[in-house]
């Protein structure tokens, strides 16, 4: 049975909440809770920038992949600056998507994400939380976490990036159907992040 966009979007809310929980994490200034070396920053592999619709908010603009857009049944509280989906991805009951929230804690450093992010996501019922190599995105270095979630019986995987400008971090969460490997997820995210500009 085909699930509605609203039902599929409910799974997005969990990723949204997970990012919001992580946004509240902090470490005392000048401290590093994790003594292990920070992951090296890497530039995303050369990919063609996304050429789908623009997503524009007060602080940023970016493009989503071709074929993505804004569902008619987006959950209450979402708008085009926060939520876009693969409109053709309806076979498995979950539409790949991206959402963006602004951290209520202001700026979050990659060190803070990497030291507290695993516990925060696990507290939000995430599984297989992994700290991946940092990436260069939107003119700065971003932490990159990945994790699995289940909502309403639907499993999906998230990749989160933390883009910072002018003392404010914006948490970009890509959510994918199971079975999409890390390389494919990274390429799609890189195509979107390559279009990111600060307003």
PDB file of C-alpha atoms in Angstrom:
ATOM      1  CA  UNK A   1       0.000   0.000   0.000  1.00  0.00           C
ATOM      2  CA  UNK A   2       1.342   3.417  -0.906  1.00  0.00           C
ATOM      3  CA  UNK A   3       2.013   5.649   2.081  1.00  0.00           C
ATOM      4  CA  UNK A   4       1.037   9.305   1.815  1.00  0.00           C
ATOM      5  CA  UNK A   5       3.633  12.030   1.666  1.00  0.00           C
ATOM      6  CA  UNK A   6       2.409  13.103   5.105  1.00  0.00           C
ATOM      7  CA  UNK A   7       3.093   9.632   6.513  1.00  0.00           C
ATOM      8  CA  UNK A   8       6.534   9.532   4.955  1.00  0.00           C
ATOM      9  CA  UNK A   9       7.195  13.042   6.153  1.00  0.00           C
ATOM     10  CA  UNK A  10       6.469  11.978   9.726  1.00  0.00           C
ATOM     11  CA  UNK A  11       9.722  10.077   9.614  1.00  0.00           C
ATOM     12  CA  UNK A  12      11.464  13.314   8.735  1.00  0.00           C
ATOM     13  CA  UNK A  13      10.251  14.855  11.965  1.00  0.00           C
ATOM     14  CA  UNK A  14      12.364  12.406  13.930  1.00  0.00           C
ATOM     15  CA  UNK A  15      15.470  13.458  12.045  1.00  0.00           C
ATOM     16  CA  UNK A  16      14.442  17.065  12.653  1.00  0.00           C
ATOM     17  CA  UNK A  17      14.125  16.393  16.392  1.00  0.00           C
ATOM     18  CA  UNK A  18      17.447  14.568  16.475  1.00  0.00           C
ATOM     19  CA  UNK A  19      19.183  17.547  14.918  1.00  0.00           C
ATOM     20  CA  UNK A  20      17.456  19.909  17.342  1.00  0.00           C
ATOM     21  CA  UNK A  21      18.624  17.831  20.309  1.00  0.00           C
ATOM     22  CA  UNK A  22      22.154  17.850  19.012  1.00  0.00           C
ATOM     23  CA  UNK A  23      21.962  21.590  18.438  1.00  0.00           C
ATOM     24  CA  UNK A  24      21.621  22.078  22.177  1.00  0.00           C
ATOM     25  CA  UNK A  25      24.873  20.305  23.011  1.00  0.00           C
ATOM     26  CA  UNK A  26      27.841  22.285  24.159  1.00  0.00           C
ATOM     27  CA  UNK A  27      31.188  21.839  25.816  1.00  0.00           C
ATOM     28  CA  UNK A  28      32.870  24.348  28.127  1.00  0.00           C
ATOM     29  CA  UNK A  29      34.879  26.895  26.182  1.00  0.00           C
ATOM     30  CA  UNK A  30      38.454  25.845  25.643  1.00  0.00           C
ATOM     31  CA  UNK A  31      37.827  22.180  26.412  1.00  0.00           C
ATOM     32  CA  UNK A  32      37.653  19.115  24.227  1.00  0.00           C
ATOM     33  CA  UNK A  33      35.592  16.271  25.670  1.00  0.00           C
ATOM     34  CA  UNK A  34      37.154  13.793  23.270  1.00  0.00           C
ATOM     35  CA  UNK A  35      40.942  13.524  23.338  1.00  0.00           C
ATOM     36  CA  UNK A  36      41.090  11.484  20.127  1.00  0.00           C
ATOM     37  CA  UNK A  37      42.282  13.276  16.977  1.00  0.00           C
ATOM     38  CA  UNK A  38      39.607  15.094  15.007  1.00  0.00           C
ATOM     39  CA  UNK A  39      38.649  13.526  11.672  1.00  0.00           C
ATOM     40  CA  UNK A  40      40.498  15.109   8.794  1.00  0.00           C
ATOM     41  CA  UNK A  41      38.547  17.519   6.634  1.00  0.00           C
ATOM     42  CA  UNK A  42      38.037  16.433   3.063  1.00  0.00           C
ATOM     43  CA  UNK A  43      36.675  18.235   0.077  1.00  0.00           C
ATOM     44  CA  UNK A  44      33.615  16.513  -1.407  1.00  0.00           C
ATOM     45  CA  UNK A  45      34.379  14.409  -4.456  1.00  0.00           C
ATOM     46  CA  UNK A  46      33.913  16.294  -7.684  1.00  0.00           C
ATOM     47  CA  UNK A  47      30.213  16.105  -8.462  1.00  0.00           C
ATOM     48  CA  UNK A  48      27.940  18.185 -10.613  1.00  0.00           C
ATOM     49  CA  UNK A  49      26.047  20.753  -8.533  1.00  0.00           C
ATOM     50  CA  UNK A  50      22.344  20.073  -8.020  1.00  0.00           C
ATOM     51  CA  UNK A  51      20.102  21.752 -10.591  1.00  0.00           C
ATOM     52  CA  UNK A  52      16.665  21.395  -8.991  1.00  0.00           C
ATOM     53  CA  UNK A  53      14.538  24.092  -7.367  1.00  0.00           C
ATOM     54  CA  UNK A  54      16.027  26.764  -5.139  1.00  0.00           C
ATOM     55  CA  UNK A  55      15.503  26.642  -1.401  1.00  0.00           C
ATOM     56  CA  UNK A  56      15.808  30.129   0.041  1.00  0.00           C
ATOM     57  CA  UNK A  57      15.818  31.241   3.658  1.00  0.00           C
ATOM     58  CA  UNK A  58      16.883  34.503   5.252  1.00  0.00           C
ATOM     59  CA  UNK A  59      20.465  33.319   5.795  1.00  0.00           C
ATOM     60  CA  UNK A  60      21.091  30.945   2.891  1.00  0.00           C
ATOM     61  CA  UNK A  61      20.107  29.654  -0.539  1.00  0.00           C
ATOM     62  CA  UNK A  62      20.764  26.230  -2.051  1.00  0.00           C
ATOM     63  CA  UNK A  63      19.425  23.942  -4.758  1.00  0.00           C
ATOM     64  CA  UNK A  64      18.035  20.441  -4.407  1.00  0.00           C
ATOM     65  CA  UNK A  65      18.540  17.699  -7.023  1.00  0.00           C
ATOM     66  CA  UNK A  66      16.475  17.652 -10.196  1.00  0.00           C
ATOM     67  CA  UNK A  67      13.163  15.911  -9.511  1.00  0.00           C
ATOM     68  CA  UNK A  68      13.054  17.068  -5.916  1.00  0.00           C
ATOM     69  CA  UNK A  69      10.611  19.657  -4.642  1.00  0.00           C
ATOM     70  CA  UNK A  70       8.133  20.603  -1.964  1.00  0.00           C
ATOM     71  CA  UNK A  71       5.296  18.166  -1.201  1.00  0.00           C
ATOM     72  CA  UNK A  72       1.748  19.436  -1.027  1.00  0.00           C
ATOM     73  CA  UNK A  73       1.271  17.638   2.290  1.00  0.00           C
ATOM     74  CA  UNK A  74       4.325  18.884   4.137  1.00  0.00           C
ATOM     75  CA  UNK A  75       3.899  18.637   7.912  1.00  0.00           C
ATOM     76  CA  UNK A  76       2.714  21.666   9.820  1.00  0.00           C
ATOM     77  CA  UNK A  77       5.625  23.881  10.762  1.00  0.00           C
ATOM     78  CA  UNK A  78       7.695  23.115   7.666  1.00  0.00           C
ATOM     79  CA  UNK A  79       8.210  25.471   4.772  1.00  0.00           C
ATOM     80  CA  UNK A  80      10.384  25.572   1.669  1.00  0.00           C
ATOM     81  CA  UNK A  81      13.365  26.824   3.666  1.00  0.00           C
ATOM     82  CA  UNK A  82      13.298  23.660   5.786  1.00  0.00           C
ATOM     83  CA  UNK A  83      12.010  20.664   3.845  1.00  0.00           C
ATOM     84  CA  UNK A  84      12.252  19.214   0.305  1.00  0.00           C
ATOM     85  CA  UNK A  85      11.802  15.651  -0.956  1.00  0.00           C
ATOM     86  CA  UNK A  86      12.490  13.423  -3.939  1.00  0.00           C
ATOM     87  CA  UNK A  87       9.011  13.626  -5.463  1.00  0.00           C
ATOM     88  CA  UNK A  88       9.526  10.483  -7.570  1.00  0.00           C
ATOM     89  CA  UNK A  89      10.711   8.315  -4.661  1.00  0.00           C
ATOM     90  CA  UNK A  90       7.475   6.607  -3.626  1.00  0.00           C
ATOM     91  CA  UNK A  91       8.154   2.891  -4.136  1.00  0.00           C
ATOM     92  CA  UNK A  92       9.318   1.983  -0.624  1.00  0.00           C
ATOM     93  CA  UNK A  93       7.080   4.223   1.485  1.00  0.00           C
ATOM     94  CA  UNK A  94       9.823   6.750   2.282  1.00  0.00           C
ATOM     95  CA  UNK A  95      10.862   9.715   0.164  1.00  0.00           C
ATOM     96  CA  UNK A  96      14.514  10.742   0.365  1.00  0.00           C
ATOM     97  CA  UNK A  97      14.589  14.301   1.662  1.00  0.00           C
ATOM     98  CA  UNK A  98      16.572  17.171   3.106  1.00  0.00           C
ATOM     99  CA  UNK A  99      15.621  19.502   5.925  1.00  0.00           C
ATOM    100  CA  UNK A 100      17.441  22.415   7.502  1.00  0.00           C
ATOM    101  CA  UNK A 101      17.063  23.844  10.982  1.00  0.00           C
ATOM    102  CA  UNK A 102      18.832  26.745  12.597  1.00  0.00           C
ATOM    103  CA  UNK A 103      20.613  25.821  15.809  1.00  0.00           C
ATOM    104  CA  UNK A 104      18.940  27.454  18.816  1.00  0.00           C
ATOM    105  CA  UNK A 105      22.366  27.310  20.490  1.00  0.00           C
ATOM    106  CA  UNK A 106      23.975  29.590  17.901  1.00  0.00           C
ATOM    107  CA  UNK A 107      27.320  28.374  16.619  1.00  0.00           C
ATOM    108  CA  UNK A 108      28.280  24.716  17.134  1.00  0.00           C
ATOM    109  CA  UNK A 109      31.865  23.739  16.467  1.00  0.00           C
ATOM    110  CA  UNK A 110      32.848  20.502  14.723  1.00  0.00           C
ATOM    111  CA  UNK A 111      34.557  19.460  17.972  1.00  0.00           C
ATOM    112  CA  UNK A 112      31.298  19.864  19.892  1.00  0.00           C
ATOM    113  CA  UNK A 113      29.378  17.856  17.304  1.00  0.00           C
ATOM    114  CA  UNK A 114      31.922  15.056  17.307  1.00  0.00           C
ATOM    115  CA  UNK A 115      32.316  14.876  21.076  1.00  0.00           C
ATOM    116  CA  UNK A 116      28.631  15.001  22.043  1.00  0.00           C
ATOM    117  CA  UNK A 117      26.786  14.164  18.825  1.00  0.00           C
ATOM    118  CA  UNK A 118      26.875  10.377  19.116  1.00  0.00           C
ATOM    119  CA  UNK A 119      25.257  10.385  22.561  1.00  0.00           C
ATOM    120  CA  UNK A 120      22.688  13.000  21.518  1.00  0.00           C
ATOM    121  CA  UNK A 121      21.600  11.028  18.458  1.00  0.00           C
ATOM    122  CA  UNK A 122      21.524   7.754  20.383  1.00  0.00           C
ATOM    123  CA  UNK A 123      19.313   9.460  22.979  1.00  0.00           C
ATOM    124  CA  UNK A 124      16.947  10.228  20.093  1.00  0.00           C
ATOM    125  CA  UNK A 125      16.819   6.461  19.336  1.00  0.00           C
ATOM    126  CA  UNK A 126      19.340   6.528  16.505  1.00  0.00           C
ATOM    127  CA  UNK A 127      21.374   3.412  15.749  1.00  0.00           C
ATOM    128  CA  UNK A 128      24.806   2.924  14.169  1.00  0.00           C
ATOM    129  CA  UNK A 129      25.770   6.537  14.836  1.00  0.00           C
ATOM    130  CA  UNK A 130      29.113   7.219  13.171  1.00  0.00           C
ATOM    131  CA  UNK A 131      31.408  10.251  13.045  1.00  0.00           C
ATOM    132  CA  UNK A 132      32.733  10.509   9.498  1.00  0.00           C
ATOM    133  CA  UNK A 133      35.517  12.691   8.123  1.00  0.00           C
ATOM    134  CA  UNK A 134      34.771  16.386   8.157  1.00  0.00           C
ATOM    135  CA  UNK A 135      33.974  18.039   4.849  1.00  0.00           C
ATOM    136  CA  UNK A 136      34.607  21.481   3.446  1.00  0.00           C
ATOM    137  CA  UNK A 137      31.180  22.972   2.771  1.00  0.00           C
ATOM    138  CA  UNK A 138      29.774  26.467   2.392  1.00  0.00           C
ATOM    139  CA  UNK A 139      33.185  28.036   2.961  1.00  0.00           C
ATOM    140  CA  UNK A 140      34.012  26.281   6.230  1.00  0.00           C
ATOM    141  CA  UNK A 141      34.751  22.916   7.782  1.00  0.00           C
ATOM    142  CA  UNK A 142      31.695  20.850   8.763  1.00  0.00           C
ATOM    143  CA  UNK A 143      31.327  17.796  10.960  1.00  0.00           C
ATOM    144  CA  UNK A 144      29.522  14.864   9.306  1.00  0.00           C
ATOM    145  CA  UNK A 145      27.512  12.316  11.288  1.00  0.00           C
ATOM    146  CA  UNK A 146      25.463   9.419   9.980  1.00  0.00           C
ATOM    147  CA  UNK A 147      22.893   7.276  11.798  1.00  0.00           C
ATOM    148  CA  UNK A 148      19.917   4.976  11.331  1.00  0.00           C
ATOM    149  CA  UNK A 149      16.353   5.658  12.456  1.00  0.00           C
ATOM    150  CA  UNK A 150      13.017   3.841  12.456  1.00  0.00           C
ATOM    151  CA  UNK A 151       9.683   5.679  12.484  1.00  0.00           C
ATOM    152  CA  UNK A 152       6.245   4.121  12.040  1.00  0.00           C
ATOM    153  CA  UNK A 153       7.966   0.914  10.979  1.00  0.00           C
ATOM    154  CA  UNK A 154       9.950   2.668   8.248  1.00  0.00           C
ATOM    155  CA  UNK A 155      13.752   2.482   8.437  1.00  0.00           C
ATOM    156  CA  UNK A 156      15.937   5.231   7.022  1.00  0.00           C
ATOM    157  CA  UNK A 157      19.448   6.630   7.296  1.00  0.00           C
ATOM    158  CA  UNK A 158      20.454  10.215   7.971  1.00  0.00           C
ATOM    159  CA  UNK A 159      23.568  12.187   7.112  1.00  0.00           C
ATOM    160  CA  UNK A 160      23.942  15.456   9.015  1.00  0.00           C
ATOM    161  CA  UNK A 161      26.152  18.435   8.211  1.00  0.00           C
ATOM    162  CA  UNK A 162      26.645  21.575  10.295  1.00  0.00           C
ATOM    163  CA  UNK A 163      27.152  24.734   8.238  1.00  0.00           C
ATOM    164  CA  UNK A 164      28.246  27.860  10.076  1.00  0.00           C
ATOM    165  CA  UNK A 165      28.411  31.523   9.133  1.00  0.00           C
ATOM    166  CA  UNK A 166      28.241  34.751  11.128  1.00  0.00           C
ATOM    167  CA  UNK A 167      28.183  32.910  14.456  1.00  0.00           C
ATOM    168  CA  UNK A 168      25.202  30.698  13.560  1.00  0.00           C
ATOM    169  CA  UNK A 169      25.080  27.001  12.670  1.00  0.00           C
ATOM    170  CA  UNK A 170      22.459  25.528  10.352  1.00  0.00           C
ATOM    171  CA  UNK A 171      21.964  21.758  10.654  1.00  0.00           C
ATOM    172  CA  UNK A 172      21.402  20.106   7.271  1.00  0.00           C
ATOM    173  CA  UNK A 173      19.890  16.618   7.525  1.00  0.00           C
ATOM    174  CA  UNK A 174      19.590  14.335   4.502  1.00  0.00           C
ATOM    175  CA  UNK A 175      17.351  11.291   5.069  1.00  0.00           C
ATOM    176  CA  UNK A 176      17.590   8.270   2.776  1.00  0.00           C
ATOM    177  CA  UNK A 177      15.800   4.986   2.220  1.00  0.00           C
ATOM    178  CA  UNK A 178      17.711   1.881   3.348  1.00  0.00           C
ATOM    179  CA  UNK A 179      20.013   0.324   0.787  1.00  0.00           C
ATOM    180  CA  UNK A 180      21.517   3.569  -0.486  1.00  0.00           C
ATOM    181  CA  UNK A 181      25.223   3.214   0.224  1.00  0.00           C
ATOM    182  CA  UNK A 182      27.437   5.844   1.790  1.00  0.00           C
ATOM    183  CA  UNK A 183      29.153   6.788  -1.474  1.00  0.00           C
ATOM    184  CA  UNK A 184      25.812   7.518  -3.158  1.00  0.00           C
ATOM    185  CA  UNK A 185      24.559   9.458  -0.141  1.00  0.00           C
ATOM    186  CA  UNK A 186      27.781  11.466  -0.019  1.00  0.00           C
ATOM    187  CA  UNK A 187      27.529  12.296  -3.728  1.00  0.00           C
ATOM    188  CA  UNK A 188      23.964  13.549  -3.437  1.00  0.00           C
ATOM    189  CA  UNK A 189      24.761  15.618  -0.361  1.00  0.00           C
ATOM    190  CA  UNK A 190      27.857  17.035  -2.055  1.00  0.00           C
ATOM    191  CA  UNK A 191      25.793  18.061  -5.087  1.00  0.00           C
ATOM    192  CA  UNK A 192      23.453  20.034  -2.827  1.00  0.00           C
ATOM    193  CA  UNK A 193      26.134  21.509  -0.572  1.00  0.00           C
ATOM    194  CA  UNK A 194      28.047  22.661  -3.673  1.00  0.00           C
ATOM    195  CA  UNK A 195      25.183  25.059  -4.412  1.00  0.00           C
ATOM    196  CA  UNK A 196      24.998  26.548  -0.898  1.00  0.00           C
ATOM    197  CA  UNK A 197      25.476  30.309  -0.662  1.00  0.00           C
ATOM    198  CA  UNK A 198      25.095  32.668   2.269  1.00  0.00           C
ATOM    199  CA  UNK A 199      22.647  35.539   1.787  1.00  0.00           C
TER     200      UNK A 199
END
